[in-house]
PDB file of C-alpha atoms and ligand atoms in Angstrom:
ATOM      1  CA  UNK A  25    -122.301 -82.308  60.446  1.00 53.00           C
ATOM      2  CA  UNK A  26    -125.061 -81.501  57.832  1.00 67.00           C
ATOM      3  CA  UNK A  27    -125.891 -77.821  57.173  1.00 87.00           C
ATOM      4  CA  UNK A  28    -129.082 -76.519  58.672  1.00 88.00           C
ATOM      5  CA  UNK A  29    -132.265 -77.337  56.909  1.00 92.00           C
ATOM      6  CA  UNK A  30    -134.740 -74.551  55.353  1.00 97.00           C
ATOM      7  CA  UNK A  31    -138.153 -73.739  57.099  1.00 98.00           C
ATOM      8  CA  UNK A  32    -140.540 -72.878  54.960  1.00 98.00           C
ATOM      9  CA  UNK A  33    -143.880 -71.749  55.604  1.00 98.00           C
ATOM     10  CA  UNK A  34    -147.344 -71.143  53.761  1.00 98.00           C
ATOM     11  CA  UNK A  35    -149.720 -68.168  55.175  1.00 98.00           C
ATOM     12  CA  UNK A  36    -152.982 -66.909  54.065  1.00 98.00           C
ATOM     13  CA  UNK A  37    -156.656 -66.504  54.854  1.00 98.00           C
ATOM     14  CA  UNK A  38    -159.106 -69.601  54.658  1.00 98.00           C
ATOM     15  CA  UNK A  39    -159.601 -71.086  50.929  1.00 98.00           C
ATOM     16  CA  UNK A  40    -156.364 -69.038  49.448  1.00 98.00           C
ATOM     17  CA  UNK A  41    -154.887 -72.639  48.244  1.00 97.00           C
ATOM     18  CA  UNK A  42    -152.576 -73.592  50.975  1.00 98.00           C
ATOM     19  CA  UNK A  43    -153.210 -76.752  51.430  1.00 96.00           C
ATOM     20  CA  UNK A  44    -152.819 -77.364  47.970  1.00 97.00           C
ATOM     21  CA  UNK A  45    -149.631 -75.592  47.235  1.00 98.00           C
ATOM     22  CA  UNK A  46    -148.237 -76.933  50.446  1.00 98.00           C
ATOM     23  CA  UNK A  47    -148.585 -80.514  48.858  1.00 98.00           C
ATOM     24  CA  UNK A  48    -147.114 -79.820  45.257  1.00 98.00           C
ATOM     25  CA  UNK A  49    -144.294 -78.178  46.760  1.00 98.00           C
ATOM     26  CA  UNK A  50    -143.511 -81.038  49.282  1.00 98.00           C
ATOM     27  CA  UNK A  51    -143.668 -83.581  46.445  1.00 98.00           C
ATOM     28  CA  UNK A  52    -141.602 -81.107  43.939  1.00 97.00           C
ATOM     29  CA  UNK A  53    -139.036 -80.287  46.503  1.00 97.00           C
ATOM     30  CA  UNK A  54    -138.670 -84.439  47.120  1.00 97.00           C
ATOM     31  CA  UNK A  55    -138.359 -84.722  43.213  1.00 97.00           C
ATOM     32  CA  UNK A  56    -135.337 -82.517  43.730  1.00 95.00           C
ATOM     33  CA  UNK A  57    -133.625 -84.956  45.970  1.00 95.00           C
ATOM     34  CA  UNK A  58    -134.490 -83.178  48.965  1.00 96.00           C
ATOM     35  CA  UNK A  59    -135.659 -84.538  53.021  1.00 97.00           C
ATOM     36  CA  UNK A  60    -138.866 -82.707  53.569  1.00 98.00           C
ATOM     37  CA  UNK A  61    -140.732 -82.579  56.485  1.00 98.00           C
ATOM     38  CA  UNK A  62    -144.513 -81.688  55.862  1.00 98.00           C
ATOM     39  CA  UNK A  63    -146.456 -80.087  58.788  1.00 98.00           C
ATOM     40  CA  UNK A  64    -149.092 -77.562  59.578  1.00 98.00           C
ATOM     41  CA  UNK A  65    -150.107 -75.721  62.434  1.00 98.00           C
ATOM     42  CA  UNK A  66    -151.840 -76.060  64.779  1.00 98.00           C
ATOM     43  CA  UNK A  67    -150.485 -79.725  65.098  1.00 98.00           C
ATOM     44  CA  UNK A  68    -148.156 -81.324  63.755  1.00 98.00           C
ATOM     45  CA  UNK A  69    -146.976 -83.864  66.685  1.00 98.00           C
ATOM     46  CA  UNK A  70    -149.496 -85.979  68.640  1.00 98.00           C
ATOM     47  CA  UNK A  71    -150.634 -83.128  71.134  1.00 98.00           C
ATOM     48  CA  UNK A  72    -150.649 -80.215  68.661  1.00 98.00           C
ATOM     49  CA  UNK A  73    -153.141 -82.242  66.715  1.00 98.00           C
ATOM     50  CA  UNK A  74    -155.529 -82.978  69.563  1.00 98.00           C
ATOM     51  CA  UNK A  75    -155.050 -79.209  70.747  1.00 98.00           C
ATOM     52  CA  UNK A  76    -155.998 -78.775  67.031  1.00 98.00           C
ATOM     53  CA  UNK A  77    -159.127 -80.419  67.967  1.00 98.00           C
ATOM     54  CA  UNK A  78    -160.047 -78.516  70.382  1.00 98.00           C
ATOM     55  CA  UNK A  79    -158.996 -74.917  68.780  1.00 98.00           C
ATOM     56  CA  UNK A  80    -161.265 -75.973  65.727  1.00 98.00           C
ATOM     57  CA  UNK A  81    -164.516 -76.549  67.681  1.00 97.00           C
ATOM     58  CA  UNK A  82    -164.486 -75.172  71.023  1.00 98.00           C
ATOM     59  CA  UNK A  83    -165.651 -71.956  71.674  1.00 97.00           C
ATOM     60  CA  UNK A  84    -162.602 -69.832  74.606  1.00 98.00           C
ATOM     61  CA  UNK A  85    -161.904 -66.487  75.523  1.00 98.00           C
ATOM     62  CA  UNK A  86    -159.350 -65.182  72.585  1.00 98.00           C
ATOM     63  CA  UNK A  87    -156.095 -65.425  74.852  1.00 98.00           C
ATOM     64  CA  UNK A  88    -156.618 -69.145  76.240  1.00 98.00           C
ATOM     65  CA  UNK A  89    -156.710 -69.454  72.389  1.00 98.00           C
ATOM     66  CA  UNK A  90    -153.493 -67.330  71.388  1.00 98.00           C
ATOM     67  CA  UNK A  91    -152.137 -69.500  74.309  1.00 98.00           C
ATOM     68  CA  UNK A  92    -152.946 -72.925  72.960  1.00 98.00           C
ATOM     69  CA  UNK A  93    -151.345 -72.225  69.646  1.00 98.00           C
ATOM     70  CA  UNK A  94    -148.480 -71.057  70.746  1.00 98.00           C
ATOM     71  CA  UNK A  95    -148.319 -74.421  73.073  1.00 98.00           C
ATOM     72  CA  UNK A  96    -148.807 -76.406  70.088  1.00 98.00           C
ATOM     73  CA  UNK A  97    -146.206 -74.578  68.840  1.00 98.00           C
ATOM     74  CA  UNK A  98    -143.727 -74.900  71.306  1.00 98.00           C
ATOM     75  CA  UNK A  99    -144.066 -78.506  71.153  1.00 98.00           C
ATOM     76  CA  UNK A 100    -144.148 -78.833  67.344  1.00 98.00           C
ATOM     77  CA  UNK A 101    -141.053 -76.618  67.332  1.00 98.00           C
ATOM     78  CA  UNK A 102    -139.340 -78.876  70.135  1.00 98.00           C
ATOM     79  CA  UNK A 103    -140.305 -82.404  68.849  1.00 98.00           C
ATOM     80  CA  UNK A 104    -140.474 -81.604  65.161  1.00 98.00           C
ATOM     81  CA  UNK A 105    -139.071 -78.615  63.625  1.00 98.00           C
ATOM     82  CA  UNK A 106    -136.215 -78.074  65.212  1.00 98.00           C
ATOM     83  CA  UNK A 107    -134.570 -81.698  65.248  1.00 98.00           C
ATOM     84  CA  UNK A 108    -135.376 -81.853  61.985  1.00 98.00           C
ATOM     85  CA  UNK A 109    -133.771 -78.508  60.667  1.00 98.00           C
ATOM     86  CA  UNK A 110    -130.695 -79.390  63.080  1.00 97.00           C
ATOM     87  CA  UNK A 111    -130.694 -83.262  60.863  1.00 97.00           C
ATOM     88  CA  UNK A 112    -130.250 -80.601  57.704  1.00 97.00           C
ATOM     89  CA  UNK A 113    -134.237 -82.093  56.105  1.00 98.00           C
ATOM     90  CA  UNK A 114    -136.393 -79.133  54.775  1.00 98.00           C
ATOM     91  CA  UNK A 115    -139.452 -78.797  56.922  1.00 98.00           C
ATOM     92  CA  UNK A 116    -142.566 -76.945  54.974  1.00 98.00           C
ATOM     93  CA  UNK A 117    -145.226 -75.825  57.183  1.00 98.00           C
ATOM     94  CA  UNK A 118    -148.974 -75.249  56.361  1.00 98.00           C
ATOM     95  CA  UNK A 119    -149.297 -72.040  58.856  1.00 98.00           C
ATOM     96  CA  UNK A 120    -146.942 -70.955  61.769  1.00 98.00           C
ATOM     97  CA  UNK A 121    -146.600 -68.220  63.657  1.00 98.00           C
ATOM     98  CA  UNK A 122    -147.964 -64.957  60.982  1.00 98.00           C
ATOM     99  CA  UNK A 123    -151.285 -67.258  61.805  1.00 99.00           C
ATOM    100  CA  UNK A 124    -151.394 -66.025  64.975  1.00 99.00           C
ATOM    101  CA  UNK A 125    -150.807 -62.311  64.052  1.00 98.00           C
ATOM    102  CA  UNK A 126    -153.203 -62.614  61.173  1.00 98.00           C
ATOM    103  CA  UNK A 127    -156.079 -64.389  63.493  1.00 98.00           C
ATOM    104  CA  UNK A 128    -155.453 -63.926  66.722  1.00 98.00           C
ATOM    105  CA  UNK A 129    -154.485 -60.108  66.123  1.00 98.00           C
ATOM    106  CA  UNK A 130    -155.921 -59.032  63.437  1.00 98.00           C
ATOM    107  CA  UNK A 131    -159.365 -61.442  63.263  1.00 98.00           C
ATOM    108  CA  UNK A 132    -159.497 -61.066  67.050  1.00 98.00           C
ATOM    109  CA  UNK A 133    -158.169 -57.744  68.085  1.00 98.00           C
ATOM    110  CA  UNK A 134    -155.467 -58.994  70.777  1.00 98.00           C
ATOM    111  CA  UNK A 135    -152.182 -56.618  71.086  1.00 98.00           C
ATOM    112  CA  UNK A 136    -149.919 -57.083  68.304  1.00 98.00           C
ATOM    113  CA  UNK A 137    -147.344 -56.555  71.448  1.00 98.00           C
ATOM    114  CA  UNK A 138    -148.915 -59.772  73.402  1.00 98.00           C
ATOM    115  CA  UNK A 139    -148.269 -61.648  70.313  1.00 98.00           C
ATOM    116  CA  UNK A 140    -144.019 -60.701  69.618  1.00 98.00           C
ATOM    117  CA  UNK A 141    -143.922 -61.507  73.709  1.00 98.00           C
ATOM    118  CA  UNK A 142    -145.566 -65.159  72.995  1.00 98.00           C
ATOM    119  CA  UNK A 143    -143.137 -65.570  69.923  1.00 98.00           C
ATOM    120  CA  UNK A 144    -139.811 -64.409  71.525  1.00 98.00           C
ATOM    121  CA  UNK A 145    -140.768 -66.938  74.375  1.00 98.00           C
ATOM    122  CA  UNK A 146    -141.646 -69.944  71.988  1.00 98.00           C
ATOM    123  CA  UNK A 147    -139.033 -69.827  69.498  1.00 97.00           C
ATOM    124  CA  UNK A 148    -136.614 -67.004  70.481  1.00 97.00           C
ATOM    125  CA  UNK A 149    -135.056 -65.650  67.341  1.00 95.00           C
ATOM    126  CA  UNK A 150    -135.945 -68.667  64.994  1.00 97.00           C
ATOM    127  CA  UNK A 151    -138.038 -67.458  62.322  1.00 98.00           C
ATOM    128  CA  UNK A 152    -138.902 -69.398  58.593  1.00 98.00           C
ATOM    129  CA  UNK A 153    -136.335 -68.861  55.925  1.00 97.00           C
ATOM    130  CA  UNK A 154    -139.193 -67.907  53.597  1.00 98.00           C
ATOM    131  CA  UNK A 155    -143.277 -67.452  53.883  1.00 98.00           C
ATOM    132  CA  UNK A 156    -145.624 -67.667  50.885  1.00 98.00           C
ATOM    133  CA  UNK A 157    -148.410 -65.501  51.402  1.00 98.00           C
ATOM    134  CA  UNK A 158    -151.072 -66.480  49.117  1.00 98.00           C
ATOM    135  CA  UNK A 159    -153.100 -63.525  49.154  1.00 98.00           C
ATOM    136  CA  UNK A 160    -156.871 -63.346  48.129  1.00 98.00           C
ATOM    137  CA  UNK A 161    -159.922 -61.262  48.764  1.00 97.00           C
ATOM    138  CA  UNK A 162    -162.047 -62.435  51.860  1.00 98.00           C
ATOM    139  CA  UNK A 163    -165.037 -62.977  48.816  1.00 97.00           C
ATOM    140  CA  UNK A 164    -163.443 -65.119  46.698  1.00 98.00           C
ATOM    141  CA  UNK A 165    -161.559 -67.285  49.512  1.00 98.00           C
ATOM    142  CA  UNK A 166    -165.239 -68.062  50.981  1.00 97.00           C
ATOM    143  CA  UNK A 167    -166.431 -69.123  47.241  1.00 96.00           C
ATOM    144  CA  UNK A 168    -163.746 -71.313  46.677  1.00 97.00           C
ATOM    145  CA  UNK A 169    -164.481 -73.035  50.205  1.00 96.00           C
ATOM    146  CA  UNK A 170    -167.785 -73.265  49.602  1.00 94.00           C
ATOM    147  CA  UNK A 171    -166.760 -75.074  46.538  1.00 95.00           C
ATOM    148  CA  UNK A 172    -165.088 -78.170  48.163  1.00 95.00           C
ATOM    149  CA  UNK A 173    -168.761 -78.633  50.090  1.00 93.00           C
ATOM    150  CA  UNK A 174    -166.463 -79.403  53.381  1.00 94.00           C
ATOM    151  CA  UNK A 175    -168.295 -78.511  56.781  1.00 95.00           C
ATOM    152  CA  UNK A 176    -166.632 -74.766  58.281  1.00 95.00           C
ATOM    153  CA  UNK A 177    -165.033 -75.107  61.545  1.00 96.00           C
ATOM    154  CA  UNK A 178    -164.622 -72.354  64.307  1.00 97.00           C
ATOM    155  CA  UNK A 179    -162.768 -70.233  61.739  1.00 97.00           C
ATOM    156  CA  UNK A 180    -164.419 -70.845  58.714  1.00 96.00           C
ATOM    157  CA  UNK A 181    -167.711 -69.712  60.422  1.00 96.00           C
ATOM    158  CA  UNK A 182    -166.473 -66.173  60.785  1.00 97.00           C
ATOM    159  CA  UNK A 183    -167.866 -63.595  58.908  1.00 96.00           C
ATOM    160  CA  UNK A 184    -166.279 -62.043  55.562  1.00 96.00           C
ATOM    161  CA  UNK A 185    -164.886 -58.818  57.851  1.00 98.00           C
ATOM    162  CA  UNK A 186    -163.172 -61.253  59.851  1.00 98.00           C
ATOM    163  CA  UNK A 187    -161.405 -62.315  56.893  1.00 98.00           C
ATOM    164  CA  UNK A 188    -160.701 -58.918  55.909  1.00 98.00           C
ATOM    165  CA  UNK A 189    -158.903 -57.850  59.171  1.00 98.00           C
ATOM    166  CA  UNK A 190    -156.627 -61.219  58.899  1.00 98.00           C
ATOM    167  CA  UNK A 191    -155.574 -60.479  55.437  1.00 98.00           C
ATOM    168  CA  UNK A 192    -154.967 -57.198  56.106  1.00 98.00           C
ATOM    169  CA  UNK A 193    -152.831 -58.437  59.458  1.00 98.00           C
ATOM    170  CA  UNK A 194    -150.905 -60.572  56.805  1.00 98.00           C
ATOM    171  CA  UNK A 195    -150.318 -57.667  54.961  1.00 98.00           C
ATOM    172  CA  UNK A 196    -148.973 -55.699  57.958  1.00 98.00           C
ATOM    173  CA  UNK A 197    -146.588 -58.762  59.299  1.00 98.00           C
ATOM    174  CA  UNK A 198    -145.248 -59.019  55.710  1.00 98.00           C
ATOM    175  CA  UNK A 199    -144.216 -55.688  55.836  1.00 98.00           C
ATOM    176  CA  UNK A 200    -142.418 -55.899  59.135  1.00 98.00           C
ATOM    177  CA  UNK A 201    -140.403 -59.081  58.222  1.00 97.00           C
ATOM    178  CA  UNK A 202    -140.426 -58.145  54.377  1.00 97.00           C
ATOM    179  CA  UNK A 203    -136.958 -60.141  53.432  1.00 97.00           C
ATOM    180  CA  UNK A 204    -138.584 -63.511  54.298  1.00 98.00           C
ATOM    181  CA  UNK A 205    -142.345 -62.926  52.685  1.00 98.00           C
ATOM    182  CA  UNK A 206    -142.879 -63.990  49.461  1.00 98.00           C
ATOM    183  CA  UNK A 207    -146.395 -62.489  48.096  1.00 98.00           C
ATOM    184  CA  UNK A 208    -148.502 -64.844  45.558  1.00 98.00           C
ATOM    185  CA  UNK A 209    -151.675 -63.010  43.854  1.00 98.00           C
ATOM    186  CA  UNK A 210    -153.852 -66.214  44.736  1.00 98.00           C
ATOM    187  CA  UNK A 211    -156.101 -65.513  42.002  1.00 98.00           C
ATOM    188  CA  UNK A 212    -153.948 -67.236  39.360  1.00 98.00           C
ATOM    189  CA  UNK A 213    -154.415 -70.544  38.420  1.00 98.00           C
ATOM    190  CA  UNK A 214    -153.033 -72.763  40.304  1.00 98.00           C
ATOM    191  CA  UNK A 215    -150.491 -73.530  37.401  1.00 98.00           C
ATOM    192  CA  UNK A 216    -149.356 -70.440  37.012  1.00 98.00           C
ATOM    193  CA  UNK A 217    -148.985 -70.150  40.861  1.00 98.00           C
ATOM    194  CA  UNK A 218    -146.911 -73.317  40.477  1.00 98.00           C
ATOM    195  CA  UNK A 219    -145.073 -71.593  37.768  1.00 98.00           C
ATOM    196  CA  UNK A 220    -143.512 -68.460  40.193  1.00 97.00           C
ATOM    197  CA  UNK A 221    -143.414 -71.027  43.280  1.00 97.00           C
ATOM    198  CA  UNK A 222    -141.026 -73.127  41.324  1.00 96.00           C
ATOM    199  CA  UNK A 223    -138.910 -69.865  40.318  1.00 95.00           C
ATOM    200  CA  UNK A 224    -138.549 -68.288  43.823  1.00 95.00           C
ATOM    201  CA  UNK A 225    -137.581 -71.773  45.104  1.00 92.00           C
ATOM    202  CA  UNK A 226    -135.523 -73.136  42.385  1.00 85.00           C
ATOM    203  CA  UNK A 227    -132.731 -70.282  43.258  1.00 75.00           C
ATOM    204  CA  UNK A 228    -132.822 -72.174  46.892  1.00 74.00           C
ATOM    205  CA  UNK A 229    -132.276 -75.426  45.922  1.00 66.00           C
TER     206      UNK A 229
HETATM  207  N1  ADP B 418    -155.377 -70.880  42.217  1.00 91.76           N
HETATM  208  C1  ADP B 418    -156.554 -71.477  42.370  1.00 91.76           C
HETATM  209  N2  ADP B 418    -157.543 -71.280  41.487  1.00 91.76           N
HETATM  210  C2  ADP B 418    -158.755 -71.859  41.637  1.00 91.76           C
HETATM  211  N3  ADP B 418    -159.079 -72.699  42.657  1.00 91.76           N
HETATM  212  C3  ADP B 418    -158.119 -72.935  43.577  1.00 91.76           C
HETATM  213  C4  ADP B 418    -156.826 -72.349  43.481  1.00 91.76           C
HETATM  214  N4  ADP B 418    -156.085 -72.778  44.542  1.00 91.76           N
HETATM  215  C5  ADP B 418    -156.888 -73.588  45.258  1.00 91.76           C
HETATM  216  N5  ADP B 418    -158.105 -73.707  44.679  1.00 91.76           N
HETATM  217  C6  ADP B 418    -159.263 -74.471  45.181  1.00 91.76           C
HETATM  218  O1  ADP B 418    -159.812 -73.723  46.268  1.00 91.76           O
HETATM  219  C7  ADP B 418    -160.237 -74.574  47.306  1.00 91.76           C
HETATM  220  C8  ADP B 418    -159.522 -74.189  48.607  1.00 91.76           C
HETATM  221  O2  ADP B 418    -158.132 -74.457  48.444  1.00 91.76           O
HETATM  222  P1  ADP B 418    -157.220 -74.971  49.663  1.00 91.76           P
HETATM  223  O3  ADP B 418    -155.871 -75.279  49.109  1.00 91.76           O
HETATM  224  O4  ADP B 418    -157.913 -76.063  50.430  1.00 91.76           O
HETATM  225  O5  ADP B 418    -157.179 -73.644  50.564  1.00 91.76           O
HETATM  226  P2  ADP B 418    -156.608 -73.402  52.043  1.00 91.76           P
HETATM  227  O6  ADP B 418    -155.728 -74.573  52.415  1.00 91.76           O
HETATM  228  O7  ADP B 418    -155.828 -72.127  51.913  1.00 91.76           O
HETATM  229  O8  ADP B 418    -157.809 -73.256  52.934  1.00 91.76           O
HETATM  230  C9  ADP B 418    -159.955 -75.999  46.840  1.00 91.76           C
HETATM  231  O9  ADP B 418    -161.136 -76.535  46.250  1.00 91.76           O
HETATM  232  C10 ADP B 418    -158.882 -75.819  45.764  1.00 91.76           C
HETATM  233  O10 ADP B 418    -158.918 -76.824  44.789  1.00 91.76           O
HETATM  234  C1  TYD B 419    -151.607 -71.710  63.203  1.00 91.76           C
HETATM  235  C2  TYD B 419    -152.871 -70.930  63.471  1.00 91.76           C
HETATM  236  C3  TYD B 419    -154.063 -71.262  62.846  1.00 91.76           C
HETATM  237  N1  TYD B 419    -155.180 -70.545  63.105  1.00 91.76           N
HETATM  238  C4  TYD B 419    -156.461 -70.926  62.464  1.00 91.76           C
HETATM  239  C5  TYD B 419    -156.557 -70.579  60.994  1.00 91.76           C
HETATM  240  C6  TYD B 419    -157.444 -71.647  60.412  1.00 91.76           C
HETATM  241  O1  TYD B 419    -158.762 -71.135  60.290  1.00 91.76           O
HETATM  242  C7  TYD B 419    -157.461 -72.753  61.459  1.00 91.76           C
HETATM  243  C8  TYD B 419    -157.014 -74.087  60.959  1.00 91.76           C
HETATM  244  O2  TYD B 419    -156.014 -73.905  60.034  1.00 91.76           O
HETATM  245  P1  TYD B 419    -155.898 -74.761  58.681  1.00 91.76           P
HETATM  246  O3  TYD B 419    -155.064 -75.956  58.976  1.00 91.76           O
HETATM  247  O4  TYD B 419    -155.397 -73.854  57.631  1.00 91.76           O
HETATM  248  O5  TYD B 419    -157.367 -75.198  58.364  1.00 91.76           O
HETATM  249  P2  TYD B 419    -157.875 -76.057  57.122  1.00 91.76           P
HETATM  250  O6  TYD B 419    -156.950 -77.217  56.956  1.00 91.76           O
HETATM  251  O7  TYD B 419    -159.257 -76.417  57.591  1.00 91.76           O
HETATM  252  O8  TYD B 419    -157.841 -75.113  55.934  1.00 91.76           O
HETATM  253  O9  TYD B 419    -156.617 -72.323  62.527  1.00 91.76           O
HETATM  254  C9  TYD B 419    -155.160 -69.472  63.989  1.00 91.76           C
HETATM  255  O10 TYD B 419    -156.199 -68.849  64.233  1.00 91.76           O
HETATM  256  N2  TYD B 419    -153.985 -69.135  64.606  1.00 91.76           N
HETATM  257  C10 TYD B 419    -152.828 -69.831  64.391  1.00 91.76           C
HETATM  258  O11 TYD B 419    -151.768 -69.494  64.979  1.00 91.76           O
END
């Protein structure tokens, strides 16, 4: 039987440079030989995405929405994460559950206690095996999505406070589950962001 595959996940506010950190590392960590699995949340199986769809545009009270992400993420965990982890592949998220602290909690204001009871349902005592937080001011994430001239959805509309509370949220989580957080000052280029991803991974793999 193959050994258990590592979960990794990428966190931050909107514009930090997940999305394009998650796809170097997927594509380095596949140089090394590796099965990767590349996901994001919400989504990542046929239902999560179209409850992605929904999340992104419709406006709900701020529990049916804690709810539907953690559905997504019960599914994504049952039909994708978890097989794959048990198969011994890599999986590399774009956003799990610190998402939901950071937004739902801190954006939002819904108890930080709500939010452990909807994770110790979902997934129980599975958490990633590391998180890179790429940490940014609320200001500068909002210029850099301005930059890529894509339309804002539900969350990108909020205003720079917003932002604020869910980085500061990240903050808080990252001190609560400190041995699994990895902290990148997001605003280094992105090579030299590529530069300490590859260290704190290359002693994994
Ligand atoms: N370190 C960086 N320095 C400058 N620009 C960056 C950096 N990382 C990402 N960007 C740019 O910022 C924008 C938002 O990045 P993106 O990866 O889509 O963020 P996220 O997925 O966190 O919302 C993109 O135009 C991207 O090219
Ligand atoms: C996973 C998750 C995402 N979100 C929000 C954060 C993002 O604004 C939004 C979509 O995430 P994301 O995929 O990062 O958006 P994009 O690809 O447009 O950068 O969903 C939550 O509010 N709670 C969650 O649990």
């Amino acid at each position: 039987m193959s050994a258990r595959g590592r979960f990794i996940t990428l966190e931050g506010i909107d514009g930090a440079g997940k999305s394009t950190h998650h796809a170097w590392l997927v594509d380095y960590l596949r140089g090394k030989g590796h099965p990767v699995v590349s996901t994001r949340e919400p989504g990542g199986t046929s239902l999560g995405e179209k409850l992605r769809g929904l999340l992104l545009v419709e406006p709900m009270h701020l529990e049916t929405e804690a709810l539907l992400m953690f559905a997504a993420r019960r599914e994504h965990l049952a039909e994708v994460i978890e097989p794959a982890l048990a198969r011994g592949h890599w999986v590399v998220s774009d956003r799990f559950t610190d998402a939901s602290f950071a937004y739902q909690g801190g954006g939002r204001g819904l108890a930080w206690e709500k939010l452990r009871q909807l994770e110790q349902w979902v997934q129980g005592e599975l958490q990633p095996d590391l998180t890179l937080l790429f940490d940014l001011d609320a200001g500068l994430a909002r210029q850099r999505l301005q930059g890529t001239g894509n339309a804002p959805d539900r969350f990108e509309r909020e205003q720079q406070e917003f932002f604020e509370r869910v980085r500061a949220a990240y903050h808080r989580r990252a001190e609560e589950c400190a041995t699994r957080f990895y902290l990148i000052d997001a605003r280094l280029s992105i090579e030299k962001i590529r530069e300490s991803l590859e260290e704190r991974i290359s002693s994994d793999c």
